[in-house]
Amino acid sequence: MTTDAGWRPDVLGAGFEQRTLFLAEDDEGEVVATLVRHLPVESLADRLFGDRRPLADVDVLYVHGWSDYFFQARLARFFAERGARFFALDLRKYGRSLREGQTPGYITDLDDYDEDIAAALGAMGRGERRLVLLGHSTGGLTLSLWASRHPGVASAVILNSPWLEFQLSGFGRAALAPVVSLRARMHPLDVAPQVDLGFYARAQREVADPDDPVVIDPTWRPDQTMAVYAGWFNAVLMGHAQVAAGLAIDAPVCVLLSARSVLPTRWSDELTRTDSVLNVDEIARAALKLGSSITVERVDGAIHDIFLSRHEAREEAYARLDRWVLGFVA
């Protein structure tokens, strides 16, 4: 595993840079991950007398969810303004890391992302700086499992609507898992029927704030999710089973969720103020299995990505994140 020569400008524009991380090849050829960074701006006083901002000794590592990539520039600025160095990882075969001829997002074991995360931590040049993990949706599941397997590395874990349990509850997962496991062994690239009607993407556009614009590349984040393969789905269900059995994250964990869920069978305005992707009550229950120090924040009016919600809910989410970060990290 090697990294390239260095950092170069990123698609997010001024203040953002990216670096390619070369991973072990697979049967589809070259495999890479991509690390994006946004660094805090140092004042003359910071250089002369030391940076006294509350997160000046913190590195944040963000991991995106399924059918997604990193584009949340405001989230990066939130941490940089408090002194932290912010890094985001586009995992293999997602977003900036997707190469021609690859199966988007495909993996058969979430533990394989250990290589991506190890490469990112190496490229960050952390030294003695503290590490805060920040994961959204499937990225929240991936980082929860990683933090449990790597005790003593992270100082805090922040999860934005983490996919910790199957939408049909643990009973539904237990009933479905043997069928999915068999299909994954026999035909791992079998594709499940497309059930995403594009309503979640529409909800994000409906609540978008013109004063806080977000630009999304539809090639990297399509309105309807990428194809769901049997091998990948089995990996996720195995991750859910590990959470249900209980993890041992030794750092404080903050789980941010919408107050309510709704089943997206047809379009309605309700989809703009609820989580239409996960069953948030099931996630709240599963979160208690992550470790011994868990905070669950339920944000009224939030959608699946808490930080892309309508203005009022988004501001509330950032206020709660600020309170938790300053309490548990700073």
mmCIF file of C-alpha atoms in Angstrom:
data_model
loop_
_atom_site.group_PDB
_atom_site.id
_atom_site.type_symbol
_atom_site.label_atom_id
_atom_site.label_comp_id
_atom_site.label_asym_id
_atom_site.label_seq_id
_atom_site.Cartn_x
_atom_site.Cartn_y
_atom_site.Cartn_z
ATOM 1 C CA MET A 1 0.000 0.000 0.000
ATOM 2 C CA THR A 2 1.427 3.387 -1.008
ATOM 3 C CA THR A 3 0.203 6.971 -1.162
ATOM 4 C CA ASP A 4 0.730 9.400 -4.010
ATOM 5 C CA ALA A 5 3.073 12.379 -4.040
ATOM 6 C CA GLY A 6 0.853 14.736 -2.111
ATOM 7 C CA TRP A 7 -2.174 16.992 -1.873
ATOM 8 C CA ARG A 8 -3.906 18.740 -4.764
ATOM 9 C CA PRO A 9 -6.989 20.990 -5.130
ATOM 10 C CA ASP A 10 -10.351 19.320 -4.508
ATOM 11 C CA VAL A 11 -13.676 19.724 -6.313
ATOM 12 C CA LEU A 12 -15.095 21.543 -3.251
ATOM 13 C CA GLY A 13 -12.933 24.540 -4.092
ATOM 14 C CA ALA A 14 -10.880 26.934 -2.001
ATOM 15 C CA GLY A 15 -9.749 25.552 1.328
ATOM 16 C CA PHE A 16 -10.190 21.895 0.330
ATOM 17 C CA GLU A 17 -7.525 19.511 -0.911
ATOM 18 C CA GLN A 18 -7.529 15.817 -1.769
ATOM 19 C CA ARG A 19 -5.003 12.996 -1.805
ATOM 20 C CA THR A 20 -5.234 9.578 -3.446
ATOM 21 C CA LEU A 21 -4.479 6.560 -1.252
ATOM 22 C CA PHE A 22 -3.458 3.459 -3.192
ATOM 23 C CA LEU A 23 -4.773 0.192 -1.742
ATOM 24 C CA ALA A 24 -4.275 -3.473 -2.601
ATOM 25 C CA GLU A 25 -5.678 -4.362 -6.022
ATOM 26 C CA ASP A 26 -8.646 -6.713 -6.404
ATOM 27 C CA ASP A 27 -10.165 -8.618 -9.322
ATOM 28 C CA GLU A 28 -11.439 -5.328 -10.793
ATOM 29 C CA GLY A 29 -7.960 -3.798 -10.905
ATOM 30 C CA GLU A 30 -6.584 -0.717 -9.157
ATOM 31 C CA VAL A 31 -8.248 0.146 -5.851
ATOM 32 C CA VAL A 32 -7.909 3.562 -4.209
ATOM 33 C CA ALA A 33 -9.442 5.619 -1.453
ATOM 34 C CA THR A 34 -9.430 9.423 -1.444
ATOM 35 C CA LEU A 35 -8.728 11.649 1.549
ATOM 36 C CA VAL A 36 -10.091 15.212 1.552
ATOM 37 C CA ARG A 37 -8.848 17.774 4.053
ATOM 38 C CA HIS A 38 -9.891 21.206 5.301
ATOM 39 C CA LEU A 39 -7.463 22.829 7.706
ATOM 40 C CA PRO A 40 -8.146 25.589 10.250
ATOM 41 C CA VAL A 41 -6.918 29.076 9.419
ATOM 42 C CA GLU A 42 -4.259 30.211 11.874
ATOM 43 C CA SER A 43 -4.091 33.815 12.958
ATOM 44 C CA LEU A 44 -0.847 35.609 13.790
ATOM 45 C CA ALA A 45 -1.732 35.265 17.486
ATOM 46 C CA ASP A 46 -2.179 31.516 17.053
ATOM 47 C CA ARG A 47 1.294 31.228 15.564
ATOM 48 C CA LEU A 48 2.913 33.416 18.202
ATOM 49 C CA PHE A 49 1.163 32.216 21.358
ATOM 50 C CA GLY A 50 -0.323 28.849 20.376
ATOM 51 C CA ASP A 51 -3.785 27.974 19.120
ATOM 52 C CA ARG A 52 -6.172 28.197 22.083
ATOM 53 C CA ARG A 53 -9.287 27.111 20.221
ATOM 54 C CA PRO A 54 -11.062 24.203 21.957
ATOM 55 C CA LEU A 55 -10.262 21.584 19.301
ATOM 56 C CA ALA A 56 -6.756 22.741 18.380
ATOM 57 C CA ASP A 57 -5.263 19.295 19.105
ATOM 58 C CA VAL A 58 -8.017 17.307 17.348
ATOM 59 C CA ASP A 59 -8.207 15.559 13.978
ATOM 60 C CA VAL A 60 -11.671 14.635 12.681
ATOM 61 C CA LEU A 61 -12.095 11.746 10.238
ATOM 62 C CA TYR A 62 -15.446 11.631 8.413
ATOM 63 C CA VAL A 63 -16.788 8.585 6.537
ATOM 64 C CA HIS A 64 -19.832 8.875 4.244
ATOM 65 C CA GLY A 65 -22.785 6.529 3.835
ATOM 66 C CA TRP A 66 -24.080 4.171 1.139
ATOM 67 C CA SER A 67 -24.410 5.554 -2.401
ATOM 68 C CA ASP A 68 -22.698 8.724 -1.190
ATOM 69 C CA TYR A 69 -19.434 10.675 -0.949
ATOM 70 C CA PHE A 70 -18.136 13.679 0.987
ATOM 71 C CA PHE A 71 -19.526 17.071 -0.049
ATOM 72 C CA GLN A 72 -20.656 18.662 3.260
ATOM 73 C CA ALA A 73 -18.318 21.660 3.273
ATOM 74 C CA ARG A 74 -20.137 23.402 6.117
ATOM 75 C CA LEU A 75 -19.539 20.419 8.399
ATOM 76 C CA ALA A 76 -15.819 20.692 7.684
ATOM 77 C CA ARG A 77 -15.858 24.421 8.412
ATOM 78 C CA PHE A 78 -17.708 23.818 11.705
ATOM 79 C CA PHE A 79 -14.787 21.796 13.051
ATOM 80 C CA ALA A 80 -12.045 23.923 11.472
ATOM 81 C CA GLU A 81 -13.479 27.069 13.072
ATOM 82 C CA ARG A 82 -12.984 25.385 16.447
ATOM 83 C CA GLY A 83 -9.366 24.579 15.614
ATOM 84 C CA ALA A 84 -9.668 20.967 14.424
ATOM 85 C CA ARG A 85 -8.116 19.571 11.261
ATOM 86 C CA PHE A 86 -10.968 18.012 9.275
ATOM 87 C CA PHE A 87 -10.458 15.007 7.006
ATOM 88 C CA ALA A 88 -13.061 13.082 4.995
ATOM 89 C CA LEU A 89 -12.568 9.693 3.381
ATOM 90 C CA ASP A 90 -14.208 8.670 0.118
ATOM 91 C CA LEU A 91 -14.007 4.907 0.554
ATOM 92 C CA ARG A 92 -12.938 2.560 -2.236
ATOM 93 C CA LYS A 93 -15.311 2.511 -5.221
ATOM 94 C CA TYR A 94 -17.245 5.572 -4.026
ATOM 95 C CA GLY A 95 -17.181 9.167 -5.226
ATOM 96 C CA ARG A 96 -13.695 10.440 -5.935
ATOM 97 C CA SER A 97 -12.357 6.895 -5.527
ATOM 98 C CA LEU A 98 -14.586 5.189 -8.122
ATOM 99 C CA ARG A 99 -12.657 3.985 -11.152
ATOM 100 C CA GLU A 100 -13.934 2.892 -14.563
ATOM 101 C CA GLY A 101 -14.990 -0.743 -14.641
ATOM 102 C CA GLN A 102 -15.515 -1.008 -10.868
ATOM 103 C CA THR A 103 -18.731 -2.120 -9.164
ATOM 104 C CA PRO A 104 -19.806 1.027 -7.251
ATOM 105 C CA GLY A 105 -19.643 0.639 -3.487
ATOM 106 C CA TYR A 106 -19.156 -3.112 -3.638
ATOM 107 C CA ILE A 107 -17.549 -4.938 -0.728
ATOM 108 C CA THR A 108 -18.242 -8.277 0.938
ATOM 109 C CA ASP A 109 -16.898 -7.541 4.438
ATOM 110 C CA LEU A 110 -16.992 -4.175 6.211
ATOM 111 C CA ASP A 111 -13.739 -5.111 7.964
ATOM 112 C CA ASP A 112 -12.007 -4.659 4.593
ATOM 113 C CA TYR A 113 -12.360 -0.911 5.121
ATOM 114 C CA ASP A 114 -9.665 -1.212 7.790
ATOM 115 C CA GLU A 115 -7.190 -0.778 4.938
ATOM 116 C CA ASP A 116 -8.856 2.451 3.778
ATOM 117 C CA ILE A 117 -8.954 3.860 7.307
ATOM 118 C CA ALA A 118 -5.357 2.846 8.065
ATOM 119 C CA ALA A 119 -4.196 4.572 4.880
ATOM 120 C CA ALA A 120 -6.129 7.709 5.822
ATOM 121 C CA LEU A 121 -4.704 7.834 9.351
ATOM 122 C CA GLY A 122 -1.219 7.416 7.927
ATOM 123 C CA ALA A 123 -1.682 10.258 5.436
ATOM 124 C CA MET A 124 -3.114 12.587 8.088
ATOM 125 C CA GLY A 125 0.220 12.791 9.933
ATOM 126 C CA ARG A 126 -1.493 12.846 13.311
ATOM 127 C CA GLY A 127 1.381 12.620 15.769
ATOM 128 C CA GLU A 128 -0.066 13.051 19.277
ATOM 129 C CA ARG A 129 -3.274 14.695 18.124
ATOM 130 C CA ARG A 130 -6.574 13.283 19.360
ATOM 131 C CA LEU A 131 -8.885 11.534 16.890
ATOM 132 C CA VAL A 132 -12.631 12.087 16.535
ATOM 133 C CA LEU A 133 -14.495 9.705 14.233
ATOM 134 C CA LEU A 134 -17.567 11.057 12.416
ATOM 135 C CA GLY A 135 -19.725 8.699 10.351
ATOM 136 C CA HIS A 136 -22.994 9.035 8.453
ATOM 137 C CA SER A 137 -25.423 6.153 7.833
ATOM 138 C CA THR A 138 -23.442 3.092 6.638
ATOM 139 C CA GLY A 139 -20.276 5.041 7.432
ATOM 140 C CA GLY A 140 -21.524 5.226 11.013
ATOM 141 C CA LEU A 141 -21.836 1.441 11.097
ATOM 142 C CA THR A 142 -18.366 1.017 9.590
ATOM 143 C CA LEU A 143 -16.721 3.389 12.082
ATOM 144 C CA SER A 144 -18.575 1.879 15.051
ATOM 145 C CA LEU A 145 -17.238 -1.564 14.204
ATOM 146 C CA TRP A 146 -13.757 -0.146 13.590
ATOM 147 C CA ALA A 147 -13.675 1.785 16.884
ATOM 148 C CA SER A 148 -14.735 -1.322 18.784
ATOM 149 C CA ARG A 149 -11.937 -3.364 17.158
ATOM 150 C CA HIS A 150 -9.338 -0.628 17.785
ATOM 151 C CA PRO A 151 -9.677 0.437 21.434
ATOM 152 C CA GLY A 152 -7.715 3.426 22.630
ATOM 153 C CA VAL A 153 -7.397 5.072 19.205
ATOM 154 C CA ALA A 154 -10.430 7.386 19.021
ATOM 155 C CA SER A 155 -11.124 10.007 21.677
ATOM 156 C CA ALA A 156 -14.767 10.382 20.600
ATOM 157 C CA VAL A 157 -17.206 8.980 18.041
ATOM 158 C CA ILE A 158 -19.982 11.041 16.431
ATOM 159 C CA LEU A 159 -22.650 9.229 14.401
ATOM 160 C CA ASN A 160 -25.063 11.017 12.073
ATOM 161 C CA SER A 161 -28.084 8.704 11.549
ATOM 162 C CA PRO A 162 -25.908 5.563 11.678
ATOM 163 C CA TRP A 163 -27.302 2.424 10.030
ATOM 164 C CA LEU A 164 -26.943 0.234 13.110
ATOM 165 C CA GLU A 165 -29.967 -2.019 12.532
ATOM 166 C CA PHE A 166 -32.064 -3.303 9.669
ATOM 167 C CA GLN A 167 -35.192 -1.269 8.901
ATOM 168 C CA LEU A 168 -37.485 -4.215 9.713
ATOM 169 C CA SER A 169 -35.967 -4.623 13.217
ATOM 170 C CA GLY A 170 -33.681 -7.285 14.599
ATOM 171 C CA PHE A 171 -36.343 -9.951 14.175
ATOM 172 C CA GLY A 172 -36.665 -9.127 10.487
ATOM 173 C CA ARG A 173 -32.899 -9.166 10.082
ATOM 174 C CA ALA A 174 -32.566 -12.542 11.803
ATOM 175 C CA ALA A 175 -35.202 -14.025 9.505
ATOM 176 C CA LEU A 176 -33.693 -12.537 6.345
ATOM 177 C CA ALA A 177 -29.997 -13.066 7.102
ATOM 178 C CA PRO A 178 -29.769 -16.809 6.226
ATOM 179 C CA VAL A 179 -31.399 -16.223 2.841
ATOM 180 C CA VAL A 180 -29.117 -13.272 2.071
ATOM 181 C CA SER A 181 -26.045 -15.189 3.269
ATOM 182 C CA LEU A 182 -26.824 -18.103 0.964
ATOM 183 C CA ARG A 183 -27.408 -15.770 -1.981
ATOM 184 C CA ALA A 184 -24.156 -13.943 -1.208
ATOM 185 C CA ARG A 185 -22.202 -17.216 -1.299
ATOM 186 C CA MET A 186 -23.841 -18.507 -4.472
ATOM 187 C CA HIS A 187 -24.371 -15.287 -6.436
ATOM 188 C CA PRO A 188 -22.699 -12.331 -4.680
ATOM 189 C CA LEU A 189 -23.331 -9.920 -7.563
ATOM 190 C CA ASP A 190 -27.065 -10.596 -7.767
ATOM 191 C CA VAL A 191 -28.910 -7.262 -7.672
ATOM 192 C CA ALA A 192 -31.893 -6.627 -5.419
ATOM 193 C CA PRO A 193 -34.970 -4.865 -6.872
ATOM 194 C CA GLN A 194 -34.696 -1.071 -6.808
ATOM 195 C CA VAL A 195 -36.996 0.215 -4.058
ATOM 196 C CA ASP A 196 -35.661 3.769 -3.827
ATOM 197 C CA LEU A 197 -38.098 6.073 -5.632
ATOM 198 C CA GLY A 198 -35.804 9.085 -5.322
ATOM 199 C CA PHE A 199 -37.912 10.734 -2.618
ATOM 200 C CA TYR A 200 -35.018 11.243 -0.198
ATOM 201 C CA ALA A 201 -32.992 13.131 -2.815
ATOM 202 C CA ARG A 202 -36.079 15.196 -3.603
ATOM 203 C CA ALA A 203 -36.572 15.970 0.092
ATOM 204 C CA GLN A 204 -33.008 17.289 0.295
ATOM 205 C CA ARG A 205 -33.645 19.604 -2.627
ATOM 206 C CA GLU A 206 -36.941 20.775 -1.127
ATOM 207 C CA VAL A 207 -35.275 21.862 2.129
ATOM 208 C CA ALA A 208 -32.083 23.265 0.585
ATOM 209 C CA ASP A 209 -31.112 26.669 1.930
ATOM 210 C CA PRO A 210 -30.094 29.204 -0.767
ATOM 211 C CA ASP A 211 -27.930 30.945 1.835
ATOM 212 C CA ASP A 212 -26.083 27.690 2.574
ATOM 213 C CA PRO A 213 -25.797 26.003 -0.841
ATOM 214 C CA VAL A 214 -24.715 22.389 -1.269
ATOM 215 C CA VAL A 215 -23.511 21.166 -4.675
ATOM 216 C CA ILE A 216 -23.925 17.419 -5.280
ATOM 217 C CA ASP A 217 -22.416 15.451 -8.161
ATOM 218 C CA PRO A 218 -25.211 13.140 -9.434
ATOM 219 C CA THR A 219 -22.654 10.722 -10.852
ATOM 220 C CA TRP A 220 -21.261 10.096 -7.379
ATOM 221 C CA ARG A 221 -24.578 10.449 -5.554
ATOM 222 C CA PRO A 222 -27.523 9.516 -7.801
ATOM 223 C CA ASP A 223 -31.121 10.359 -6.910
ATOM 224 C CA GLN A 224 -31.867 6.645 -6.684
ATOM 225 C CA THR A 225 -29.316 4.615 -4.768
ATOM 226 C CA MET A 226 -26.674 2.537 -6.471
ATOM 227 C CA ALA A 227 -27.477 -1.114 -7.125
ATOM 228 C CA VAL A 228 -27.697 -3.267 -3.993
ATOM 229 C CA TYR A 229 -25.698 -6.491 -4.449
ATOM 230 C CA ALA A 230 -26.197 -9.649 -2.403
ATOM 231 C CA GLY A 231 -22.576 -9.728 -1.255
ATOM 232 C CA TRP A 232 -22.687 -6.130 -0.036
ATOM 233 C CA PHE A 233 -26.072 -6.530 1.665
ATOM 234 C CA ASN A 234 -24.806 -9.599 3.503
ATOM 235 C CA ALA A 235 -21.804 -7.608 4.771
ATOM 236 C CA VAL A 236 -24.141 -4.941 6.182
ATOM 237 C CA LEU A 237 -26.404 -7.491 7.884
ATOM 238 C CA MET A 238 -23.348 -9.124 9.450
ATOM 239 C CA GLY A 239 -22.368 -5.698 10.776
ATOM 240 C CA HIS A 240 -25.845 -5.224 12.231
ATOM 241 C CA ALA A 241 -25.567 -8.593 13.963
ATOM 242 C CA GLN A 242 -22.285 -7.526 15.574
ATOM 243 C CA VAL A 243 -23.904 -4.355 16.907
ATOM 244 C CA ALA A 244 -26.868 -6.335 18.244
ATOM 245 C CA ALA A 245 -24.458 -8.653 20.058
ATOM 246 C CA GLY A 246 -22.830 -5.615 21.664
ATOM 247 C CA LEU A 247 -19.737 -3.589 20.798
ATOM 248 C CA ALA A 248 -17.096 -2.222 23.154
ATOM 249 C CA ILE A 249 -16.350 1.323 22.001
ATOM 250 C CA ASP A 250 -14.255 2.801 24.807
ATOM 251 C CA ALA A 251 -14.764 6.450 23.781
ATOM 252 C CA PRO A 252 -17.866 8.595 24.345
ATOM 253 C CA VAL A 253 -20.358 8.276 21.486
ATOM 254 C CA CYS A 254 -22.880 10.862 20.253
ATOM 255 C CA VAL A 255 -25.700 9.564 18.040
ATOM 256 C CA LEU A 256 -27.709 12.209 16.160
ATOM 257 C CA LEU A 257 -31.100 11.104 14.820
ATOM 258 C CA SER A 258 -34.314 12.566 13.487
ATOM 259 C CA ALA A 259 -37.216 12.532 15.919
ATOM 260 C CA ARG A 260 -39.352 10.483 13.526
ATOM 261 C CA SER A 261 -39.261 8.098 10.575
ATOM 262 C CA VAL A 262 -41.687 7.665 7.699
ATOM 263 C CA LEU A 263 -42.026 4.954 5.047
ATOM 264 C CA PRO A 264 -41.479 6.623 1.635
ATOM 265 C CA THR A 265 -44.184 4.857 -0.388
ATOM 266 C CA ARG A 266 -45.371 8.110 -1.990
ATOM 267 C CA TRP A 267 -44.279 11.711 -2.011
ATOM 268 C CA SER A 268 -45.517 14.014 0.745
ATOM 269 C CA ASP A 269 -44.202 17.062 2.559
ATOM 270 C CA GLU A 270 -43.711 14.853 5.614
ATOM 271 C CA LEU A 271 -40.628 13.431 3.902
ATOM 272 C CA THR A 272 -38.922 16.832 4.280
ATOM 273 C CA ARG A 273 -38.964 16.661 8.089
ATOM 274 C CA THR A 274 -38.467 12.970 8.894
ATOM 275 C CA ASP A 275 -35.947 10.200 8.236
ATOM 276 C CA SER A 276 -37.273 8.295 5.220
ATOM 277 C CA VAL A 277 -34.278 5.922 5.078
ATOM 278 C CA LEU A 278 -33.957 4.357 8.545
ATOM 279 C CA ASN A 279 -36.233 3.389 11.420
ATOM 280 C CA VAL A 280 -34.864 5.882 13.937
ATOM 281 C CA ASP A 281 -36.470 4.180 16.946
ATOM 282 C CA GLU A 282 -34.656 0.940 16.074
ATOM 283 C CA ILE A 283 -31.406 2.887 15.644
ATOM 284 C CA ALA A 284 -31.836 4.591 19.020
ATOM 285 C CA ARG A 285 -32.262 1.201 20.688
ATOM 286 C CA ALA A 286 -29.303 -0.306 18.844
ATOM 287 C CA ALA A 287 -27.100 2.661 19.793
ATOM 288 C CA LEU A 288 -27.187 1.577 23.428
ATOM 289 C CA LYS A 289 -25.214 -1.534 22.418
ATOM 290 C CA LEU A 290 -22.216 0.462 21.156
ATOM 291 C CA GLY A 291 -20.431 1.069 24.445
ATOM 292 C CA SER A 292 -20.787 2.422 27.960
ATOM 293 C CA SER A 293 -20.976 6.177 27.257
ATOM 294 C CA ILE A 294 -23.735 6.940 24.747
ATOM 295 C CA THR A 295 -25.603 10.182 24.070
ATOM 296 C CA VAL A 296 -28.644 10.033 21.767
ATOM 297 C CA GLU A 297 -29.813 13.359 20.321
ATOM 298 C CA ARG A 298 -33.224 13.358 18.583
ATOM 299 C CA VAL A 299 -33.676 16.412 16.337
ATOM 300 C CA ASP A 300 -37.246 17.304 15.474
ATOM 301 C CA GLY A 301 -37.773 18.079 11.787
ATOM 302 C CA ALA A 302 -34.515 16.476 10.645
ATOM 303 C CA ILE A 303 -34.103 14.250 7.592
ATOM 304 C CA HIS A 304 -31.732 11.284 7.240
ATOM 305 C CA ASP A 305 -28.586 13.393 6.933
ATOM 306 C CA ILE A 306 -29.147 15.602 9.957
ATOM 307 C CA PHE A 307 -26.856 18.331 8.624
ATOM 308 C CA LEU A 308 -28.763 18.626 5.327
ATOM 309 C CA SER A 309 -32.143 19.211 7.003
ATOM 310 C CA ARG A 310 -34.316 22.301 6.663
ATOM 311 C CA HIS A 311 -32.829 25.459 8.211
ATOM 312 C CA GLU A 312 -34.357 25.250 11.692
ATOM 313 C CA ALA A 313 -33.569 21.573 12.225
ATOM 314 C CA ARG A 314 -30.081 21.981 10.776
ATOM 315 C CA GLU A 315 -29.266 24.862 13.101
ATOM 316 C CA GLU A 316 -30.576 22.848 16.039
ATOM 317 C CA ALA A 317 -28.394 19.909 15.016
ATOM 318 C CA TYR A 318 -25.286 22.078 14.844
ATOM 319 C CA ALA A 319 -26.112 23.625 18.225
ATOM 320 C CA ARG A 320 -26.390 20.166 19.797
ATOM 321 C CA LEU A 321 -23.211 18.997 18.092
ATOM 322 C CA ASP A 322 -21.400 22.088 19.405
ATOM 323 C CA ARG A 323 -22.639 21.458 22.941
ATOM 324 C CA TRP A 324 -21.592 17.801 22.863
ATOM 325 C CA VAL A 325 -18.206 18.416 21.261
ATOM 326 C CA LEU A 326 -17.308 21.160 23.720
ATOM 327 C CA GLY A 327 -18.429 18.973 26.615
ATOM 328 C CA PHE A 328 -16.893 15.639 25.688
ATOM 329 C CA VAL A 329 -14.007 16.537 23.413
ATOM 330 C CA ALA A 330 -12.802 20.027 24.336
#
